[in-house]
PDB file of C-alpha atoms in Angstrom:
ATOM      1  CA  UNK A   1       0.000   0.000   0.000  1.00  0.00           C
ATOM      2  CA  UNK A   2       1.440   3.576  -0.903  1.00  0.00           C
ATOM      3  CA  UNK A   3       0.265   6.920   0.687  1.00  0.00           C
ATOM      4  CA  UNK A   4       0.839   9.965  -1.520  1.00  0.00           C
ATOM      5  CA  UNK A   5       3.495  12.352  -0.036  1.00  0.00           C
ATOM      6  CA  UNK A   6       2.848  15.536   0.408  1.00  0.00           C
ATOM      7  CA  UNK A   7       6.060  16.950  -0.513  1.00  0.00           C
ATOM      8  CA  UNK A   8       6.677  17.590  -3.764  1.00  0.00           C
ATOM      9  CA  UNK A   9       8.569  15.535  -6.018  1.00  0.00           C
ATOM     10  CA  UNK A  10      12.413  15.967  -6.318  1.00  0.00           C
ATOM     11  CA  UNK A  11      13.439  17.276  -9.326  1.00  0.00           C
ATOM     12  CA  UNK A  12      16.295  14.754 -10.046  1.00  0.00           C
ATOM     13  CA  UNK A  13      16.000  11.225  -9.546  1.00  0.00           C
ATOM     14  CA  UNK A  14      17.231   9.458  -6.903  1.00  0.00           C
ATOM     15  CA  UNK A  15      17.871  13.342  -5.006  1.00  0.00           C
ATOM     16  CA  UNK A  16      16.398  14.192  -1.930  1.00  0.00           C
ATOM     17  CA  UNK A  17      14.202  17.455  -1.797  1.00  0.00           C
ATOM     18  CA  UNK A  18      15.511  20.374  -0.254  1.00  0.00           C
ATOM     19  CA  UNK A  19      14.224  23.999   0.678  1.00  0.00           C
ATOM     20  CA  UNK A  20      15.759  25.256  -2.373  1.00  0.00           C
ATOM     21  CA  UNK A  21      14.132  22.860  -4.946  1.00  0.00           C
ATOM     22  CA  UNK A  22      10.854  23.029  -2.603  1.00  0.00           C
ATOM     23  CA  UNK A  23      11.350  26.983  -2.859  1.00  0.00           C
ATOM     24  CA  UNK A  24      12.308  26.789  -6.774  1.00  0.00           C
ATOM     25  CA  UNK A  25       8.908  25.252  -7.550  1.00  0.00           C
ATOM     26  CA  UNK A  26       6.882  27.581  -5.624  1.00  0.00           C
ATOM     27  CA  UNK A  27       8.280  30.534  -7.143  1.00  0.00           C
ATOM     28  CA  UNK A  28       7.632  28.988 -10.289  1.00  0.00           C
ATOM     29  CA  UNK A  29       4.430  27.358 -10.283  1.00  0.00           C
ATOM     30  CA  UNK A  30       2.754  29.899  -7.733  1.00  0.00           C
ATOM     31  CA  UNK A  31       0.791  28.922  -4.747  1.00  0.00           C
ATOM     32  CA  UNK A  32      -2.843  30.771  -3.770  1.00  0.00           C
ATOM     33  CA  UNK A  33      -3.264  30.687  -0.126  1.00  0.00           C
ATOM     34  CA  UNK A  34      -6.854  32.146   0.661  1.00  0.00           C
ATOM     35  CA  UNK A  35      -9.075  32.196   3.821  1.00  0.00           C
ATOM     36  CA  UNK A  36     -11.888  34.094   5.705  1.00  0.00           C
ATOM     37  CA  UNK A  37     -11.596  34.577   9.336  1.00  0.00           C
ATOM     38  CA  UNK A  38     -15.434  35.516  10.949  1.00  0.00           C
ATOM     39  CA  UNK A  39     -15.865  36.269  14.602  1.00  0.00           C
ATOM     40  CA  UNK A  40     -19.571  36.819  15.640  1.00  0.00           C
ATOM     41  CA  UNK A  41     -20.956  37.260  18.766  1.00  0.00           C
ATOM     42  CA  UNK A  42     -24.893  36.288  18.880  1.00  0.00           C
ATOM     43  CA  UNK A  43     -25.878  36.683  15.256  1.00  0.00           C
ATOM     44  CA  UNK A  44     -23.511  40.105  15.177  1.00  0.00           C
ATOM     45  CA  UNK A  45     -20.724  39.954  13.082  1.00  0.00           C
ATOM     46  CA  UNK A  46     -17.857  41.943  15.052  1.00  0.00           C
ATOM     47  CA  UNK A  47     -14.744  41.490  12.599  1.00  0.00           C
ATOM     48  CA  UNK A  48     -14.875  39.837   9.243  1.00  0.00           C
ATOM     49  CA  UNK A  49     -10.913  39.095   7.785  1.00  0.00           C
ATOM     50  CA  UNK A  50     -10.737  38.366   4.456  1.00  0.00           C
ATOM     51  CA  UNK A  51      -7.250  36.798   3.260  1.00  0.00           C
ATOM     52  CA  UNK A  52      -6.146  36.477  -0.071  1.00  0.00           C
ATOM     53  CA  UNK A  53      -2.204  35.380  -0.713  1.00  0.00           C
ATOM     54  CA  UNK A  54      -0.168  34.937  -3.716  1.00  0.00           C
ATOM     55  CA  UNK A  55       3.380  33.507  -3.636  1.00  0.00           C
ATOM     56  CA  UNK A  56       4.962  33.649  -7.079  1.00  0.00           C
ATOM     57  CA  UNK A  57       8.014  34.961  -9.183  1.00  0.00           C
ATOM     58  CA  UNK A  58       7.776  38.270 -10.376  1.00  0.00           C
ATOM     59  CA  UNK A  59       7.492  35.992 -14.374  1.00  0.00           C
ATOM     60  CA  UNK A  60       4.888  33.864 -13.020  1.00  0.00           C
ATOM     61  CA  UNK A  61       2.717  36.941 -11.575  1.00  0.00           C
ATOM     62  CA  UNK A  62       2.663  38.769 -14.612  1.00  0.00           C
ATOM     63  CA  UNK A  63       1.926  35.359 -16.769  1.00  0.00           C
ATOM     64  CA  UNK A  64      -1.269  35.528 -14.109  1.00  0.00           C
ATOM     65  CA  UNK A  65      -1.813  39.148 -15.137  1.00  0.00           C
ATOM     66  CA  UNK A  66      -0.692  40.467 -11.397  1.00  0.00           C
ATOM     67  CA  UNK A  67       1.303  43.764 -11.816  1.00  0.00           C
ATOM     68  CA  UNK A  68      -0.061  46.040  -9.504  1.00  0.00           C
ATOM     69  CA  UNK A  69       3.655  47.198  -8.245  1.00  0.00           C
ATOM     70  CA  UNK A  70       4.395  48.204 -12.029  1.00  0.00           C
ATOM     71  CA  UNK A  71       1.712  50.969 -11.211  1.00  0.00           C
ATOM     72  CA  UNK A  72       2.536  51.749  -7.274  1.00  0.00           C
ATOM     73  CA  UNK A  73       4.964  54.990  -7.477  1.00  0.00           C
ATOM     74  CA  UNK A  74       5.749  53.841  -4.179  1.00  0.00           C
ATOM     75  CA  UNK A  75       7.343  50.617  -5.730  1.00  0.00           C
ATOM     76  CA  UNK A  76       8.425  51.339  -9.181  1.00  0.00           C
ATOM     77  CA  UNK A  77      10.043  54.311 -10.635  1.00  0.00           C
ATOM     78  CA  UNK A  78       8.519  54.119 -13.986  1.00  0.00           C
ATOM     79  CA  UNK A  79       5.090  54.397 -12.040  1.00  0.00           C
ATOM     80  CA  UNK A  80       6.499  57.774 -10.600  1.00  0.00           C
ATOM     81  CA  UNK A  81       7.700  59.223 -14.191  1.00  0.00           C
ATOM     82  CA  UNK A  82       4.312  58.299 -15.516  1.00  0.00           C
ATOM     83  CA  UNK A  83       2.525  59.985 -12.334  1.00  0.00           C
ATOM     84  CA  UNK A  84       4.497  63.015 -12.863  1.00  0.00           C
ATOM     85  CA  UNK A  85       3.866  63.035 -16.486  1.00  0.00           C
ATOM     86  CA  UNK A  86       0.182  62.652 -15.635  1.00  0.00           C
ATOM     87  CA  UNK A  87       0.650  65.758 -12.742  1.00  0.00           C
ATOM     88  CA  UNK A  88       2.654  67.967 -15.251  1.00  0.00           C
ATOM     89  CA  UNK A  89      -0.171  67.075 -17.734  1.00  0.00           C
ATOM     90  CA  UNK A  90      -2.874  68.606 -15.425  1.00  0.00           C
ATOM     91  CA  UNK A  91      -1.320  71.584 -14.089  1.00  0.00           C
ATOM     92  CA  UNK A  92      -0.787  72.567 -18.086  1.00  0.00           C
ATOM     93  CA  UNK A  93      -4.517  72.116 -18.636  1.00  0.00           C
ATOM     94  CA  UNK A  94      -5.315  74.274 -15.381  1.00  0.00           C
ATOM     95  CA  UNK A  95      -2.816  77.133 -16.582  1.00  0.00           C
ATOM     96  CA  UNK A  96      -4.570  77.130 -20.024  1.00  0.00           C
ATOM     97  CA  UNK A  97      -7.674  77.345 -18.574  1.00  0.00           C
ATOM     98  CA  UNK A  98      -6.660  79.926 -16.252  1.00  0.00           C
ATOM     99  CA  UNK A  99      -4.812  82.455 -19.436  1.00  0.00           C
ATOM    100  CA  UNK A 100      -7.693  81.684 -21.061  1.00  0.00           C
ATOM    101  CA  UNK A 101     -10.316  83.461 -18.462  1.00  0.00           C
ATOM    102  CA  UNK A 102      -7.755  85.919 -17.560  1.00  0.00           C
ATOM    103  CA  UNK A 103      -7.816  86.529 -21.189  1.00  0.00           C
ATOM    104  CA  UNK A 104     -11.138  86.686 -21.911  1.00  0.00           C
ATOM    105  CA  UNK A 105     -11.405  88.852 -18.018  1.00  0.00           C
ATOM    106  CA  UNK A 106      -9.177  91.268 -19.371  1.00  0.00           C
ATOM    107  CA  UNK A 107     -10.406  91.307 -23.087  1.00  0.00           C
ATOM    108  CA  UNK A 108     -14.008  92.428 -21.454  1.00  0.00           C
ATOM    109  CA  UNK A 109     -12.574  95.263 -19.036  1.00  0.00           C
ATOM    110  CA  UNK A 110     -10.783  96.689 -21.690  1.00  0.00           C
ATOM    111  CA  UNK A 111     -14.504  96.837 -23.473  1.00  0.00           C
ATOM    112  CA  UNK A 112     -15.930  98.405 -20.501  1.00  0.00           C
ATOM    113  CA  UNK A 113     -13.014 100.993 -20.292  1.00  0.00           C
ATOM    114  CA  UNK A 114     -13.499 101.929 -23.927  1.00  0.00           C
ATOM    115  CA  UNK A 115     -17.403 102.051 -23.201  1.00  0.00           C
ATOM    116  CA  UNK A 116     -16.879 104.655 -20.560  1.00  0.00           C
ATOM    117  CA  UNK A 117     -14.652 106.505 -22.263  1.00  0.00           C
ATOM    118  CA  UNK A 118     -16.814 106.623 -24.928  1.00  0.00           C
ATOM    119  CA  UNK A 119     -20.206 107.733 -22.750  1.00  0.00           C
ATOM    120  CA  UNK A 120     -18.190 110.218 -20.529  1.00  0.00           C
ATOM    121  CA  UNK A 121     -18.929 113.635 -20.916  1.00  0.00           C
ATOM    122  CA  UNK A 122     -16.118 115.832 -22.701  1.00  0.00           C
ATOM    123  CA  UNK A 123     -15.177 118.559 -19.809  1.00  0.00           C
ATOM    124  CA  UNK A 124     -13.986 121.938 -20.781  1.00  0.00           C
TER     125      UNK A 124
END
């Protein structure tokens, strides 16, 4: 009678598994630990703990489609170019906006000045 093992298999044949090969095939086949942790006290739900783990390589993630640290400017400096780009990008549009009611602002004073002048009586 055999039991299955619950180790995985050894890579080479006749080699004994160690933490690196155990390690090794984590990293590369990715493991998806995931839980919920309730505590209730009569029929009122008091703290609710939702866990969701993913152990991977950085290759393996992205295969998955998980890149979130790609976009964290906390994480990756490409994420903070792109963030300033995005900030420079909006300050621009604000100062346009801005010349362009100062603009018009100033374009309709200069109106009313020219009214006035125009209505004021001439003094002798």
């Amino acid at each position: 009678m055999t039991t299955a093992s619950r180790l995985p298999d050894s890579y080479g044949q006749g080699g004994g598994t160690n933490l690196a090969d155990v390690l090794e095939r984590v990293l590369d086949k990715g493991v998806v630990i995931a839980g919920d942790i309730r505590i209730n006290l009569l029929d009122i739900e008091l703290l609710t703990v939702k866990l969701r783990l993913v152990v991977a390589s950085v290759e393996r993630a992205k295969e998955m489609g998980i890149d979130w640290w790609e976009d964290d400017p906390a994480l990756s400096s490409k994420a903070r170019r792109s963030e300033l780009a995005r900030e420079n990008a909006e300050l621009k549009q604000r100062l346009e906006r801005l010349e362009l009611t100062r603009g018009e602002a100033a374009a309709e004073s200069e109106s009313e000045r020219e009214h006035d002048r125009g209505s004021e009586p001439e003094r002798e």
